[in-house]
mmCIF file of C-alpha atoms in Angstrom:
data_model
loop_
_atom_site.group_PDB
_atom_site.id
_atom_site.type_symbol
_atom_site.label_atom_id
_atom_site.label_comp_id
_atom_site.label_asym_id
_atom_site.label_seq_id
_atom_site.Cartn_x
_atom_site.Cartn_y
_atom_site.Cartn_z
ATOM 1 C CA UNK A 281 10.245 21.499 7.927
ATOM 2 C CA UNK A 282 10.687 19.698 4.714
ATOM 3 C CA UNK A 283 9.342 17.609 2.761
ATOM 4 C CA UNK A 284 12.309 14.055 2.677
ATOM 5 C CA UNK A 285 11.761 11.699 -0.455
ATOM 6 C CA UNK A 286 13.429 8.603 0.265
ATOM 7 C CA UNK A 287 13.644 6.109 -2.556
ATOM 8 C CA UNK A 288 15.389 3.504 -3.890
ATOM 9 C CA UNK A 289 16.445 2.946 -7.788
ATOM 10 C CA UNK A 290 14.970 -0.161 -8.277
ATOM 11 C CA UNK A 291 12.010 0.337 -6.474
ATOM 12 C CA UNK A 292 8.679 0.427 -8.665
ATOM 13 C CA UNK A 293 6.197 2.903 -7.282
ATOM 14 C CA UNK A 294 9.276 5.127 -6.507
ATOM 15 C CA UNK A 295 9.271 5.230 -10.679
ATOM 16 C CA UNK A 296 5.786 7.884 -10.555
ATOM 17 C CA UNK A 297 6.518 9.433 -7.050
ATOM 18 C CA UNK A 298 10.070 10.543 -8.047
ATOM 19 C CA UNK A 299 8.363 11.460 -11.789
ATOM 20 C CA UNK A 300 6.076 14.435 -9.862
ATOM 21 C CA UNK A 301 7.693 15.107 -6.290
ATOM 22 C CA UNK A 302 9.859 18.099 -7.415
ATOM 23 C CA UNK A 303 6.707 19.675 -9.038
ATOM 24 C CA UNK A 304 4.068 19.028 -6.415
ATOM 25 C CA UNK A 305 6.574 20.491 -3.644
ATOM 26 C CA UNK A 306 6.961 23.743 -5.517
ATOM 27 C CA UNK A 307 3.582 23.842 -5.814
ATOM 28 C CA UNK A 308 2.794 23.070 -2.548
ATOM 29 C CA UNK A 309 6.034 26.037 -1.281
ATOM 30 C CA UNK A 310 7.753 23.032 0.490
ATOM 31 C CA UNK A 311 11.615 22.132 0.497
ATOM 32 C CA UNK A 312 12.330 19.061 -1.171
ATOM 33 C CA UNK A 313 15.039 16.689 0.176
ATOM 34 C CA UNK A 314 16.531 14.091 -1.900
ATOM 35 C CA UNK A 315 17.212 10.846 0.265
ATOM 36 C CA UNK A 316 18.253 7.915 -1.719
ATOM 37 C CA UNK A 317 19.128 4.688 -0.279
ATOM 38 C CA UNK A 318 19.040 1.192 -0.920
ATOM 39 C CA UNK A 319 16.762 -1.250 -0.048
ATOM 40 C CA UNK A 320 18.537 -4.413 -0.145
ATOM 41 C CA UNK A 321 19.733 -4.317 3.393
ATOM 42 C CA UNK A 322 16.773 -3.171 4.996
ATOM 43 C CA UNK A 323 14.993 -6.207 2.522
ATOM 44 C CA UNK A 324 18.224 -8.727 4.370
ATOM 45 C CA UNK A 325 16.930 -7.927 7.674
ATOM 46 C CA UNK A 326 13.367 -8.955 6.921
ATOM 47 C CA UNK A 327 14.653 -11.978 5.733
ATOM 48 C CA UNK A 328 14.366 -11.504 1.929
ATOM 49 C CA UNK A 329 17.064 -11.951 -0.278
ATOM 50 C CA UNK A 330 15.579 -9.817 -3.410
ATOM 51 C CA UNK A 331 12.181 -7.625 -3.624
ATOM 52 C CA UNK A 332 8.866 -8.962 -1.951
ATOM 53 C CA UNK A 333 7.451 -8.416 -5.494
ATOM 54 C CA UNK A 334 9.076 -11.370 -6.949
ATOM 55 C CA UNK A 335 9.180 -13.528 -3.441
ATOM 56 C CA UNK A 336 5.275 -13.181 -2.686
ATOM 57 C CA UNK A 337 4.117 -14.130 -6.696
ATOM 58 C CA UNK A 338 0.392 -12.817 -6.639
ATOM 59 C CA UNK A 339 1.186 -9.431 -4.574
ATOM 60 C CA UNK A 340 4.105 -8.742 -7.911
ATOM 61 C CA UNK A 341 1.561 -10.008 -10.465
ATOM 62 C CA UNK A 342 -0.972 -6.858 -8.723
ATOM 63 C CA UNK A 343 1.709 -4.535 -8.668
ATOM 64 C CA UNK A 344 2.873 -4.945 -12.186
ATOM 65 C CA UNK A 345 -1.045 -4.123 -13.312
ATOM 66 C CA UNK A 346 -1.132 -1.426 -10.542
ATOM 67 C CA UNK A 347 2.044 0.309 -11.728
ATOM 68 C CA UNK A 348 0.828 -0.186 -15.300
ATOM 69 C CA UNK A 349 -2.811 1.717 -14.166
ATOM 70 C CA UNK A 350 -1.043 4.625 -12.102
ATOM 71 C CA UNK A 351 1.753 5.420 -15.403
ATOM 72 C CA UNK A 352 -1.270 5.678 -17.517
ATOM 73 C CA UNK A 353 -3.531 8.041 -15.042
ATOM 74 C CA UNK A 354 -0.239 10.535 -14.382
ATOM 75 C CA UNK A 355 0.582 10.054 -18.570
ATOM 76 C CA UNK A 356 3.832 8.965 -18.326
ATOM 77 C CA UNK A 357 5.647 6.315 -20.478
ATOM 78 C CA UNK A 358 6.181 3.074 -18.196
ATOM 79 C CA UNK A 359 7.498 -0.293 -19.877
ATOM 80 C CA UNK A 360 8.076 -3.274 -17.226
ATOM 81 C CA UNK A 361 11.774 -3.758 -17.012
ATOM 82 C CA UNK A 362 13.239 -7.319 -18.619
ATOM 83 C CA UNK A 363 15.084 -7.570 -15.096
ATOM 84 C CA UNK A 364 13.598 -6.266 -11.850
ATOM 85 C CA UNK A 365 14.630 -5.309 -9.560
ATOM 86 C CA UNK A 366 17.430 -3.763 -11.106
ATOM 87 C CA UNK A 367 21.106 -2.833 -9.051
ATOM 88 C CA UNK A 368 20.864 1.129 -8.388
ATOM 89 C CA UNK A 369 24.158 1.413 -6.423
ATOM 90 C CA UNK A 370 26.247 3.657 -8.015
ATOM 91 C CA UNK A 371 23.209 5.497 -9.590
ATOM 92 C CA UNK A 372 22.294 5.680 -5.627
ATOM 93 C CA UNK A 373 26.149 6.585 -4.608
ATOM 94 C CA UNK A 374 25.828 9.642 -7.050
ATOM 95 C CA UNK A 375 22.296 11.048 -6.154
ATOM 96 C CA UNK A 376 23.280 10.446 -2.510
ATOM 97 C CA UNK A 377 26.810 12.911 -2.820
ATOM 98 C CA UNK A 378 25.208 15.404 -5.658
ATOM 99 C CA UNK A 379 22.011 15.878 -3.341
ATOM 100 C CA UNK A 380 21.809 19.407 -3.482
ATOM 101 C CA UNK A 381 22.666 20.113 -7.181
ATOM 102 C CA UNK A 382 20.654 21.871 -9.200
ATOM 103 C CA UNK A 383 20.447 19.210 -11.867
ATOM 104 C CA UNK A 384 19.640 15.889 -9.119
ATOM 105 C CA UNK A 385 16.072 16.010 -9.877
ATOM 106 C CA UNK A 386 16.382 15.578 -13.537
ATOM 107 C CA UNK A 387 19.313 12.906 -12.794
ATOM 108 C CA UNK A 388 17.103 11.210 -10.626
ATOM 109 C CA UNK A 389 14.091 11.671 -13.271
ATOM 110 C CA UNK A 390 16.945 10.045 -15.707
ATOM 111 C CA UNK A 391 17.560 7.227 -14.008
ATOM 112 C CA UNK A 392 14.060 6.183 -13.428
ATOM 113 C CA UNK A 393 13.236 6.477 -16.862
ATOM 114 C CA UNK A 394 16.026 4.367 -18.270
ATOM 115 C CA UNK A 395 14.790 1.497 -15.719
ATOM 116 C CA UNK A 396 11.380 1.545 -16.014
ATOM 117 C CA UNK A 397 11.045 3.320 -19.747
ATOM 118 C CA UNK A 398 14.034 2.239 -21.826
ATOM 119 C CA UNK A 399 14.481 -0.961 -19.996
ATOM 120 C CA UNK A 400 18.510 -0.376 -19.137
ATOM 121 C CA UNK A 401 20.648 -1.303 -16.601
ATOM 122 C CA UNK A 402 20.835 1.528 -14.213
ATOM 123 C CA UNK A 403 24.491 -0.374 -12.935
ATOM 124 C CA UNK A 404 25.661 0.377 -15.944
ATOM 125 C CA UNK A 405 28.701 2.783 -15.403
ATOM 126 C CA UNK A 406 28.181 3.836 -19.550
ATOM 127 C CA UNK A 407 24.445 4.431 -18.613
ATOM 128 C CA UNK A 408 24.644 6.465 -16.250
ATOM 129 C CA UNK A 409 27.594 8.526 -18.064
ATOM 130 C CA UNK A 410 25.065 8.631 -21.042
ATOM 131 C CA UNK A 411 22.827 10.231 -18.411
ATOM 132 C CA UNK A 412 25.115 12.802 -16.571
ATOM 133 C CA UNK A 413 26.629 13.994 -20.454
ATOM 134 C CA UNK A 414 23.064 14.852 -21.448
ATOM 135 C CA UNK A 415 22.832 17.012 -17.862
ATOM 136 C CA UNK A 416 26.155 18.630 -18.911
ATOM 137 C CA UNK A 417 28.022 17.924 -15.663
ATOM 138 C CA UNK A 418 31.481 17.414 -15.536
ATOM 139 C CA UNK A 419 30.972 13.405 -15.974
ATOM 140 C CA UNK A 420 34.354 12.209 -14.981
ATOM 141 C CA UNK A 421 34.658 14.014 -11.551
ATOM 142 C CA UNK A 422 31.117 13.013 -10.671
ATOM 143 C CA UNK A 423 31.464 9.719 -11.243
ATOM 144 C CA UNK A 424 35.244 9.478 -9.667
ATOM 145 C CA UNK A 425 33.407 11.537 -6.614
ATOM 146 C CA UNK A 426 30.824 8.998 -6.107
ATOM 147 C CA UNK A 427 33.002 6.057 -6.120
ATOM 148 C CA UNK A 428 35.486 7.065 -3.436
ATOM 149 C CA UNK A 429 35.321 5.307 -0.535
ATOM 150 C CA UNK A 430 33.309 8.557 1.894
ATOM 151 C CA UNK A 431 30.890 8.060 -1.151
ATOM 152 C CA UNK A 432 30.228 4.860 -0.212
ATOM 153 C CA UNK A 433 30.373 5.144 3.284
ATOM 154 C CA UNK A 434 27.655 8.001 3.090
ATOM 155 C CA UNK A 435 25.035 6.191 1.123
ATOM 156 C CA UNK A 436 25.573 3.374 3.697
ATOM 157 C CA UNK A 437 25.137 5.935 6.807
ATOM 158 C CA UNK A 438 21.769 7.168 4.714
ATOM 159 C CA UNK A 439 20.566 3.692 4.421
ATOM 160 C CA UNK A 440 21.201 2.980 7.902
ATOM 161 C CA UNK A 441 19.080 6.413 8.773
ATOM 162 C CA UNK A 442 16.753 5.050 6.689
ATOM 163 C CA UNK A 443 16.615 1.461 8.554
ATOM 164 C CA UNK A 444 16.841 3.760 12.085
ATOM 165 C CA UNK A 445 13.575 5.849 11.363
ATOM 166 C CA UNK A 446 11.747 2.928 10.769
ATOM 167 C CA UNK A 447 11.567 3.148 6.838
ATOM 168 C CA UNK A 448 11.001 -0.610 5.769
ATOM 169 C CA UNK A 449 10.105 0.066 1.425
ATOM 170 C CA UNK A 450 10.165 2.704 -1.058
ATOM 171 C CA UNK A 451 8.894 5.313 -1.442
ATOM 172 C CA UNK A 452 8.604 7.032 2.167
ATOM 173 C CA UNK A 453 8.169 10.602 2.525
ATOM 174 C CA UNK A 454 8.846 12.095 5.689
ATOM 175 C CA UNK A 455 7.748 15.501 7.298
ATOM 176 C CA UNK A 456 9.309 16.381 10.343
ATOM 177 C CA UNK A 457 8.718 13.018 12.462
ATOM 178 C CA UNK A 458 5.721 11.564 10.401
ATOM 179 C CA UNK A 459 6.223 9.500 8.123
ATOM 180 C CA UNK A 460 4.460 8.641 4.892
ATOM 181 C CA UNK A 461 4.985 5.023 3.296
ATOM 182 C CA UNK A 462 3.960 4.992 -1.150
ATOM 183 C CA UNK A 463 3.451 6.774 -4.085
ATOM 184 C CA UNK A 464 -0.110 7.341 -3.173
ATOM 185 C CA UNK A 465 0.767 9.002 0.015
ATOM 186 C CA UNK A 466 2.286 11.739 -1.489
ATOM 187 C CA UNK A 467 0.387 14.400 -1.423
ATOM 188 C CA UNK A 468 -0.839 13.094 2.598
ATOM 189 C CA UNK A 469 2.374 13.657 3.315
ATOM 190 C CA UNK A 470 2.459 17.488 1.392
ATOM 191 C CA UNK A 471 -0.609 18.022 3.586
ATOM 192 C CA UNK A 472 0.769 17.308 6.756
ATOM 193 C CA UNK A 473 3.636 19.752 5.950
ATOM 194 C CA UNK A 474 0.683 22.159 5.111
ATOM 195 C CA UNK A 475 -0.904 21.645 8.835
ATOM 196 C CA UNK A 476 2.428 21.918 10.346
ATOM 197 C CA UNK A 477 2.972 25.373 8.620
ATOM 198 C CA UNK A 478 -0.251 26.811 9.670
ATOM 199 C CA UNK B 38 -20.314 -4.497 -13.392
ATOM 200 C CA UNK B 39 -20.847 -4.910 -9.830
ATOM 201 C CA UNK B 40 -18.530 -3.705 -7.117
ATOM 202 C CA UNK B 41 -16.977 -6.491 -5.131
ATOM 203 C CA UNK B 42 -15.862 -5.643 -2.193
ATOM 204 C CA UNK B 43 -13.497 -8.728 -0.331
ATOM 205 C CA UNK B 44 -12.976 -8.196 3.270
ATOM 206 C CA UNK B 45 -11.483 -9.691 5.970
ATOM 207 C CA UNK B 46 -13.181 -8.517 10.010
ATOM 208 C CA UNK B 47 -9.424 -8.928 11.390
ATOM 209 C CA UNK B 48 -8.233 -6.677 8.817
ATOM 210 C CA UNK B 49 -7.088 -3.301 9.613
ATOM 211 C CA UNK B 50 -7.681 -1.023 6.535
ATOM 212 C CA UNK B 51 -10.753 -2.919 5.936
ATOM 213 C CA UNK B 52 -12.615 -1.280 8.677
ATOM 214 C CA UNK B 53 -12.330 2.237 6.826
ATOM 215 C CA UNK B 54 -13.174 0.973 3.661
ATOM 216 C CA UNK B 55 -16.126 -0.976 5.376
ATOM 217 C CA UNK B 56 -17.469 2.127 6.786
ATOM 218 C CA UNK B 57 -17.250 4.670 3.561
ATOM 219 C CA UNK B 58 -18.396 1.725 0.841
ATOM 220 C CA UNK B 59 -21.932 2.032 1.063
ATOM 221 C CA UNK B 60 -22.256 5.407 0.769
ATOM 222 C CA UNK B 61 -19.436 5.611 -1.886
ATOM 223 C CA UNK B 62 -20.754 3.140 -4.072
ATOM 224 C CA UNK B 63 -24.748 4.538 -3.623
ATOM 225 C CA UNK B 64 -23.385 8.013 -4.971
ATOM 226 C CA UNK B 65 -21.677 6.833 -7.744
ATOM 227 C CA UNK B 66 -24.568 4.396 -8.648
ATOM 228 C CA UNK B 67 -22.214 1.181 -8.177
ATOM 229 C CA UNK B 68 -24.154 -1.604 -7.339
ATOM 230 C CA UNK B 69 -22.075 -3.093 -4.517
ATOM 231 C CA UNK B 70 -21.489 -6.792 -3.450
ATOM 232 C CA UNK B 71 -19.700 -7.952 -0.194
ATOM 233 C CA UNK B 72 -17.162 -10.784 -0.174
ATOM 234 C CA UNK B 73 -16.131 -11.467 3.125
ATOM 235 C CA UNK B 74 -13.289 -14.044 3.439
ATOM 236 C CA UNK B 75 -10.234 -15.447 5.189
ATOM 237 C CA UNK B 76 -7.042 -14.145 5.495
ATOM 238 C CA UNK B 77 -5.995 -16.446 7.030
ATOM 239 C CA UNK B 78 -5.285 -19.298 4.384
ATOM 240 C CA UNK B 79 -4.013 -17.091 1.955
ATOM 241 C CA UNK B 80 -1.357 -15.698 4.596
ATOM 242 C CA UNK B 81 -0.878 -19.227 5.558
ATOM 243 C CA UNK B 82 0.209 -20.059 1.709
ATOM 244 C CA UNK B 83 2.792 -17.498 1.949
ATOM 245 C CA UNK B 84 4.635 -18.962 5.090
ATOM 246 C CA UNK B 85 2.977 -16.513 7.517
ATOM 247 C CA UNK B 86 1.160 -18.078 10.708
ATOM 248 C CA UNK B 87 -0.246 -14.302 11.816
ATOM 249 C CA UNK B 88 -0.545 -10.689 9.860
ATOM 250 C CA UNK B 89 2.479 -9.625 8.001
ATOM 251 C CA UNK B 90 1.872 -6.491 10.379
ATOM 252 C CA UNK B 91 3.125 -8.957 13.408
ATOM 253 C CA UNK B 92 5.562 -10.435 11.553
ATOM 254 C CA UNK B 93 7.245 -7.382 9.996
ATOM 255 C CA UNK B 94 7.936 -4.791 13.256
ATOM 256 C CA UNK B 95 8.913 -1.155 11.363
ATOM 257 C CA UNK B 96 5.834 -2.237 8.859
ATOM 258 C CA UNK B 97 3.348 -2.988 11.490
ATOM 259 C CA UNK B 98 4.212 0.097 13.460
ATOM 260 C CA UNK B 99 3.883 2.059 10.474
ATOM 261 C CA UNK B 100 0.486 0.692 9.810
ATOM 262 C CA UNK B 101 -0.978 1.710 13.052
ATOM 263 C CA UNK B 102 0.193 5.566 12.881
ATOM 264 C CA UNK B 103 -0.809 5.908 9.144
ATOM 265 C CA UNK B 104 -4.721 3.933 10.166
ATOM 266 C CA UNK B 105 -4.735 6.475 12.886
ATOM 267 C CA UNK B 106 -4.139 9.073 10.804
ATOM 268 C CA UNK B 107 -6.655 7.645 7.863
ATOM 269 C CA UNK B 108 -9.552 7.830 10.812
ATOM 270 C CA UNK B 109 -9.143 10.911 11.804
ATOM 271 C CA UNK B 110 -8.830 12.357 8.317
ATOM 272 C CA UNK B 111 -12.118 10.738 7.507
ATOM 273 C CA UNK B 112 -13.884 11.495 10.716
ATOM 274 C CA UNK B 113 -14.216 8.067 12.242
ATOM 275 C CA UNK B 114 -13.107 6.747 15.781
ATOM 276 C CA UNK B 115 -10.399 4.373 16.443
ATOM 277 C CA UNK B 116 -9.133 2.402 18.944
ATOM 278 C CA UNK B 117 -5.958 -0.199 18.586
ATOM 279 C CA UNK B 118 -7.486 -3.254 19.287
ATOM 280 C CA UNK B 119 -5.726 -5.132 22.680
ATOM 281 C CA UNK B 120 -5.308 -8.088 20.664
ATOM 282 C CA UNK B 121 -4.559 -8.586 16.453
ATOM 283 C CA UNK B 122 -6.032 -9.802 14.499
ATOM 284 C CA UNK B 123 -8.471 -10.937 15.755
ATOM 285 C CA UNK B 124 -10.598 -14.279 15.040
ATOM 286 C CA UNK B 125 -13.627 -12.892 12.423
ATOM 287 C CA UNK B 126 -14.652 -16.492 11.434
ATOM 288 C CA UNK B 127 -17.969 -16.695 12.878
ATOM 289 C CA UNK B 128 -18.891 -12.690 11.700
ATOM 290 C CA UNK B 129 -17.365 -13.795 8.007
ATOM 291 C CA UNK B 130 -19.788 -16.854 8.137
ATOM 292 C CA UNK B 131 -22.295 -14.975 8.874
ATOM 293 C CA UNK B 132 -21.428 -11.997 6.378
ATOM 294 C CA UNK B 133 -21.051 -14.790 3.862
ATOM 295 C CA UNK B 134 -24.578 -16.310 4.451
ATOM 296 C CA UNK B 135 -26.621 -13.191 3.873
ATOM 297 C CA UNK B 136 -24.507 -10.669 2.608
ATOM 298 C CA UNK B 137 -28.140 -10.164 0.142
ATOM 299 C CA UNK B 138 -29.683 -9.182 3.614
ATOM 300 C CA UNK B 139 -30.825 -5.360 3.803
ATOM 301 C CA UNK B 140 -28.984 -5.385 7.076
ATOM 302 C CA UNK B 141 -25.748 -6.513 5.544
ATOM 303 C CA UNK B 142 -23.804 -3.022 5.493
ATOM 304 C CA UNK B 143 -24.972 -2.109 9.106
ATOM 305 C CA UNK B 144 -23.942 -5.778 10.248
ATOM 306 C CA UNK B 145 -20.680 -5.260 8.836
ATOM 307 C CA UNK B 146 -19.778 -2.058 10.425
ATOM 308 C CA UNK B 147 -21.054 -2.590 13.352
ATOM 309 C CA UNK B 148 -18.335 -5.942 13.486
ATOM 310 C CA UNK B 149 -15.599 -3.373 12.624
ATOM 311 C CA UNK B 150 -16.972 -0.403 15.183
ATOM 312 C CA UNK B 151 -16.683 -3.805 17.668
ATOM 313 C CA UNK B 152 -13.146 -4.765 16.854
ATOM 314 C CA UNK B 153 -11.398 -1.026 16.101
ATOM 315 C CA UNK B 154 -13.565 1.214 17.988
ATOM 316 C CA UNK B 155 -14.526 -0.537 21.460
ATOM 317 C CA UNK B 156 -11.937 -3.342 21.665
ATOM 318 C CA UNK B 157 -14.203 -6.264 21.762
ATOM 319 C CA UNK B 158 -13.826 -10.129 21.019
ATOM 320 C CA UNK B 159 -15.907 -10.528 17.559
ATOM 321 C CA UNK B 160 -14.895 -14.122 17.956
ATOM 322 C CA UNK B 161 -17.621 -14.293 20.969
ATOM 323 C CA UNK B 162 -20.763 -14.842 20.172
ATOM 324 C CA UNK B 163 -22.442 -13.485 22.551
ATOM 325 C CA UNK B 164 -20.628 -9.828 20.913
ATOM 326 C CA UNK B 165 -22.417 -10.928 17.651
ATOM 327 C CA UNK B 166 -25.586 -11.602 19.737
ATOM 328 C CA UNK B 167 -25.329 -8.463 20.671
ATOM 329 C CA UNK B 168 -24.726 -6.853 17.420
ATOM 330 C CA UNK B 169 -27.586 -8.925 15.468
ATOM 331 C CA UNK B 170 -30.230 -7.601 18.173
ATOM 332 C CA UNK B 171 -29.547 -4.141 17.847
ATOM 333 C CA UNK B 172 -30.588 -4.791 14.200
ATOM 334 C CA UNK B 173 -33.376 -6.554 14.358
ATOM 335 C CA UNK B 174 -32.539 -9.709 12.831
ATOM 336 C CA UNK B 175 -33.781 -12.960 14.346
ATOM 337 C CA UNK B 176 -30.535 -13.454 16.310
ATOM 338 C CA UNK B 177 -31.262 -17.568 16.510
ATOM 339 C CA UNK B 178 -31.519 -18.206 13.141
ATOM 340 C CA UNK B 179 -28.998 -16.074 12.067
ATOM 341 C CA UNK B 180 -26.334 -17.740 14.201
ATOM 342 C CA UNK B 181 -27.604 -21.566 13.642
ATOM 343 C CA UNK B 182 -27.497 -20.827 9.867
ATOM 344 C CA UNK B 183 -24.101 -19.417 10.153
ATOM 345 C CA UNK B 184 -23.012 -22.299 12.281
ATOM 346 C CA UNK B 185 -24.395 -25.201 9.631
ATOM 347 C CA UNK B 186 -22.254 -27.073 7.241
ATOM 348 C CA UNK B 187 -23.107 -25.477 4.371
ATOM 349 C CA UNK B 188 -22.193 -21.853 5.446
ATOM 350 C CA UNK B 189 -18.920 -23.024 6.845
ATOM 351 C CA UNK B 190 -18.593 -24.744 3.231
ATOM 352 C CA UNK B 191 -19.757 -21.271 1.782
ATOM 353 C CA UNK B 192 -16.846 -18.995 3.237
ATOM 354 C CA UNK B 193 -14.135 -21.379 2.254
ATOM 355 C CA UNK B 194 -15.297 -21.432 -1.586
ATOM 356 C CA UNK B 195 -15.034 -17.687 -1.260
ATOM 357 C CA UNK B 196 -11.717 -17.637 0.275
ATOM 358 C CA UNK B 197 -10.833 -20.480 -2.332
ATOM 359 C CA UNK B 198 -11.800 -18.237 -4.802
ATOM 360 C CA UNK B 199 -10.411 -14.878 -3.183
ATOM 361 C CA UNK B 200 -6.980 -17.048 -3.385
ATOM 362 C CA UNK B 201 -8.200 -18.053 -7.375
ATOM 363 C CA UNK B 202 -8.523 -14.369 -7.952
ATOM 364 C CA UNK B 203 -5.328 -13.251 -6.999
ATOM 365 C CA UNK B 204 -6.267 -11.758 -3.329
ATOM 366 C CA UNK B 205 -3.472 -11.729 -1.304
ATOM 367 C CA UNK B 206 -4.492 -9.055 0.909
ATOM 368 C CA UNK B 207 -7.722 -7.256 1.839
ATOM 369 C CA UNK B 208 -9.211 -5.099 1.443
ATOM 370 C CA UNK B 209 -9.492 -5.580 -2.010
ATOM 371 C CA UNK B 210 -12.083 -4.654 -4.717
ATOM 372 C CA UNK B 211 -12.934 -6.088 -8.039
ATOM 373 C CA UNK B 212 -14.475 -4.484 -10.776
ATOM 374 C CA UNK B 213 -14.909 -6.873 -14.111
ATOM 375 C CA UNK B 214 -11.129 -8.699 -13.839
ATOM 376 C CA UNK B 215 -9.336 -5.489 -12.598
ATOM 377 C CA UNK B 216 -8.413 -6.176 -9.050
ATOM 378 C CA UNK B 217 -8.017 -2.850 -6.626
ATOM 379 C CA UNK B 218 -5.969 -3.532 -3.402
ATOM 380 C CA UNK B 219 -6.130 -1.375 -0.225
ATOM 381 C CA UNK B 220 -8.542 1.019 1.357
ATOM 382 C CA UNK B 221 -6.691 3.897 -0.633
ATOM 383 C CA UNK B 222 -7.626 2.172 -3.993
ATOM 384 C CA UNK B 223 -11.232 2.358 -3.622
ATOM 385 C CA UNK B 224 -11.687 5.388 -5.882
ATOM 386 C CA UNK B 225 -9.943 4.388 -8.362
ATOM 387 C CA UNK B 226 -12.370 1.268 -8.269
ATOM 388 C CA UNK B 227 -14.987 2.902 -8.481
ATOM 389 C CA UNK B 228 -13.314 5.216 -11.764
ATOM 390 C CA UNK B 229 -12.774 2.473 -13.449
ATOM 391 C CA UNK B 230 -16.337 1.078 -13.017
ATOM 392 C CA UNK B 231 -17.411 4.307 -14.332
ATOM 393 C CA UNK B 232 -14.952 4.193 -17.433
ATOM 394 C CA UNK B 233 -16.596 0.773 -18.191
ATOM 395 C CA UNK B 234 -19.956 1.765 -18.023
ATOM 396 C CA UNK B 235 -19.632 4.663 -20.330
#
């Protein structure tokens, strides 16, 4: 069994889940699975056209203060983005088809920092190049890669999964069929893989 | 600093934050004050005519597994009520009109034990008769106070001000202006209460 982390680029509280998932699972011994996907269609379907955040005005006012008070508690850097929520596609389209490289968890880290740190746009093509140079992967094939058209047609499949095992916001964790929805059910969902094991 | 704790008896993570509160807030020497209210309104100002859990399928099926899960991790029983939410008016009246009684904490968990636990109508009086006996109150005064003008006035200030507060869900807790929201946030209420007081 291991340990899925499904999350979205634009999604807030997948900022600090994302920031310490790869170094609670080694702790814990559990095999991390990078599942992005993108929350816009599954948003569509419940009839929102952009994040519940900015639709519903006093539950994004909380978060903002919440996300703000969690940063500050884990010590790392957090600076509300001038545009939220931001367009992680091809940021998405690359985790999704460079899953199991050794360097996704510091892209990923990356990414979330320039959104909710440096206050960039993630949809940036020259962002995200900026991103993948410092990694020191060949830049040009993994961005050609994650534009071709299976590319795309894989991150939709994942999103779809997503939609299919009833994931409806970011972050979820899931453990073999249990599923784990927020940044503060983390380490619930570490725990369950812990029960599972015994 | 006081503890404010805003509840709502239809409310499903409320009822494991109503059970653990006492205690939590007697060991960490938080002087605790309940503020039942209405759901109901505030929902109603976001276009919902029932819980977002009804309204939103994948989110409300979530919700039941994870509340399942929450119980059993701290020990308590649960049952998924036959019917949700259900109607807490006349216990939130009466929550709201002496919530400075010495019987206020085992009034209020006894209400959730009713609606999670054994599946009952907390709506009915005759349940609340019930309940209020069991505790010794004077069960006639109780309910014609709760049932005057004045309380019903009471609970809808409080909701008014719930809404004023920037409650859009419960349960919620308040310590100073810093607003906590959901059963899982309860510590870090009560941490920050403790940062304040030092």
């Amino acid at each position: 069994m291991s340990l899925e982390f499904w999350f979205e680029f634009g999604s807030t509280y997948s900022y600090p889940a994302a920031m310490r998932i790869e170094r609670a699972s080694e702790q814990a011994g559990v095999e991390l699975r990078w599942c992005p996907f993108l929350l816009g269609p599954i948003f569509g379907l419940q009839g929102w056209n952009t994040s519940p955040f900015n639709i519903y005005e006093a539950k994004g006012r909380y978060m903002w203060r919440d996300l703000e008070r969690i940063c500050e508690a884990m010590g790392i850097a957090f600076r509300k983005p001038s545009v939220f929520p931001r367009n992680g596609l091809l940021a998405a389209r690359i985790a999704c088809g460079f899953a199991h490289e050794r360097w996704i968890g510091d892209f990923v880290r990356a990414v979330y920092a320039a959104n909710f740190v440096d206050d960039r746009d993630i949809a940036d093509a020259a962002v995200l190049t900026e991103i993948l140079s410092k990694l020191g992967v060949p830049v040009a094939s993994v961005l050609e890669h994650a534009s071709a058209s299976e590319s795309k047609a894989r991150l939709r499949v994942q999103t779809d999964e997503a939609q299919q095992l009833g994931i409806f916001g970011a972050p979820s964790f899931r453990v073999g069929d249990e599923l784990f929805w927020g940044n503060d059910r983390l380490e619930a969902a570490i725990e369950w893989h812990e029960r599972g094991a015994r």
